[in-house]
Amino acid sequence: MIKCWVGLGDGGELELPTAVSWKFCYGTDTPCDSFFVRCLWERGQERALSAACRFFAQWEGERVFTGVVDEFAVICGKDGLYLELSGRGMAALLLDNEAMPAEYQRCTRADIVAGHVAPYGVEAAGGERLPAVSGFTVASGESEWSVVRRYACYYGGVVPRFDRRGRLLLDPPGDGGELRIREGDGVTGWEYREERHGVLSQVAVRRRTTWGTQWVSDPAFLAQGGRARRVVTVPNTTGTAAMRYTADYQLRAARRERVRMRLTAAGAFLAWPGELVRVELRDFGANGLYRAAQTEVCCGGGGVATTLVLGDVDSMI
C-alpha cells in the first residue's frame, strides 16, 4: 500500500487520499528523479494544494520518495473526480537555482556543501574523501547542480545522487548485497543493448604551453577494435596526478552507457540506483552482474511492476 502526503509552505502537512495509480522514476544526474500520482478527490477542495511544495511517499512503511511538487490538477471526467500530482526529486532545487559566479583558491567538500547545497535545505551525506581542488571556478549562468556535479565527478570520480529521503549522496555506490533476478521472478520483458559510438579507447591530457602529456587507455575496448582518441588541454599549473585523473574521468564518462540492459519484472521497488543486480535468465547470453543506473516503478491497471536500467558494474552510473 502506498501512502502519500505533501508538505505545505507554512510547515504543515496534508495526507493525500487513496492513490489509484502512480509512477516513480529514479536515477542519477539529469533528468533527476520524478513522480506522478493520481488520487481520488472530493469536490470543494480544488485549491487545497496551492501551498504544497514538498512530496513524500511510503511503501509498506518505508520512505520511497522525497521531492518537490511541480504541478497539480483536479480533473472531473468520465472516470470521476481525481487529483493528479507530479514533480521531481530534491535535485530540482539545485537544478532550478543559478549559482553566483565565484573563484575558489582552494575548494573543499565543505565549501561546496555550504555554498551550493545547504542554502536550499538539502542535506548532504558522505564525500569526506573528495579532494580539495585548487583554482576551482563557478561560471556565470551555471546551476548549483552543475557546480556540485562538476566538482564531484570531474575531481572526485563520484556521480552525485539523491536517496529516497532526499539527501544528496557524495560517496560512490557500495558493493553490498545484490538483487538476483531469475526466470521465475515475473520478468515480463527485457532489452540488451551495446553502443560503441562515443566510447573512447584513449585519452591524452596535455598542458597548455609546456611539455608534459599523460596517456590513458581502455585495454578492453582496444581489444574489441575500439579506436577513438581525445586530447584534453589543461592549464600549465595542473599536476601530474591531476592530469592522470582527468584522463581516467574522460574514459569512465565515455563508457557510461556502453552497456545498457532494460528489464521489467513484477513487484515494487526491486532495486535502487547504484545497487548491484545479478541477472540469471534461462538461455540468456548476457547473464551476469550489473549495477542499476535507473529505476522506474509503476502501479496501474496491470498491477505493480519495476523496470531496471542496468549498466556495467564499474561504469559511472
Short mmCIF file of C-alpha atoms in Angstrom, two decimals, residues 100-107 111 116 133-140 150:
data_model
loop_
_atom_site.label_atom_id
_atom_site.label_comp_id
_atom_site.label_asym_id
_atom_site.label_seq_id
_atom_site.Cartn_x
_atom_site.Cartn_y
_atom_site.Cartn_z
CA MET A 100 26.76 33.02 -8.00
CA PRO A 101 29.99 33.29 -10.02
CA ALA A 102 32.98 32.57 -7.80
CA GLU A 103 36.67 31.67 -7.79
CA TYR A 104 37.96 29.38 -5.07
CA GLN A 105 41.66 29.44 -4.35
CA ARG A 106 41.18 26.05 -2.69
CA CYS A 107 37.74 24.40 -2.85
CA ASP A 111 32.84 24.73 0.64
CA HIS A 116 25.81 25.36 -3.16
CA VAL A 133 40.69 21.50 -5.67
CA SER A 134 42.93 24.45 -6.41
CA GLY A 135 41.60 27.18 -8.70
CA PHE A 136 38.03 25.90 -8.84
CA THR A 137 35.74 28.42 -10.57
CA VAL A 138 31.98 28.82 -10.84
CA ALA A 139 30.91 30.30 -14.16
CA SER A 140 28.14 32.82 -14.67
CA ARG A 150 31.44 19.04 -11.83
#
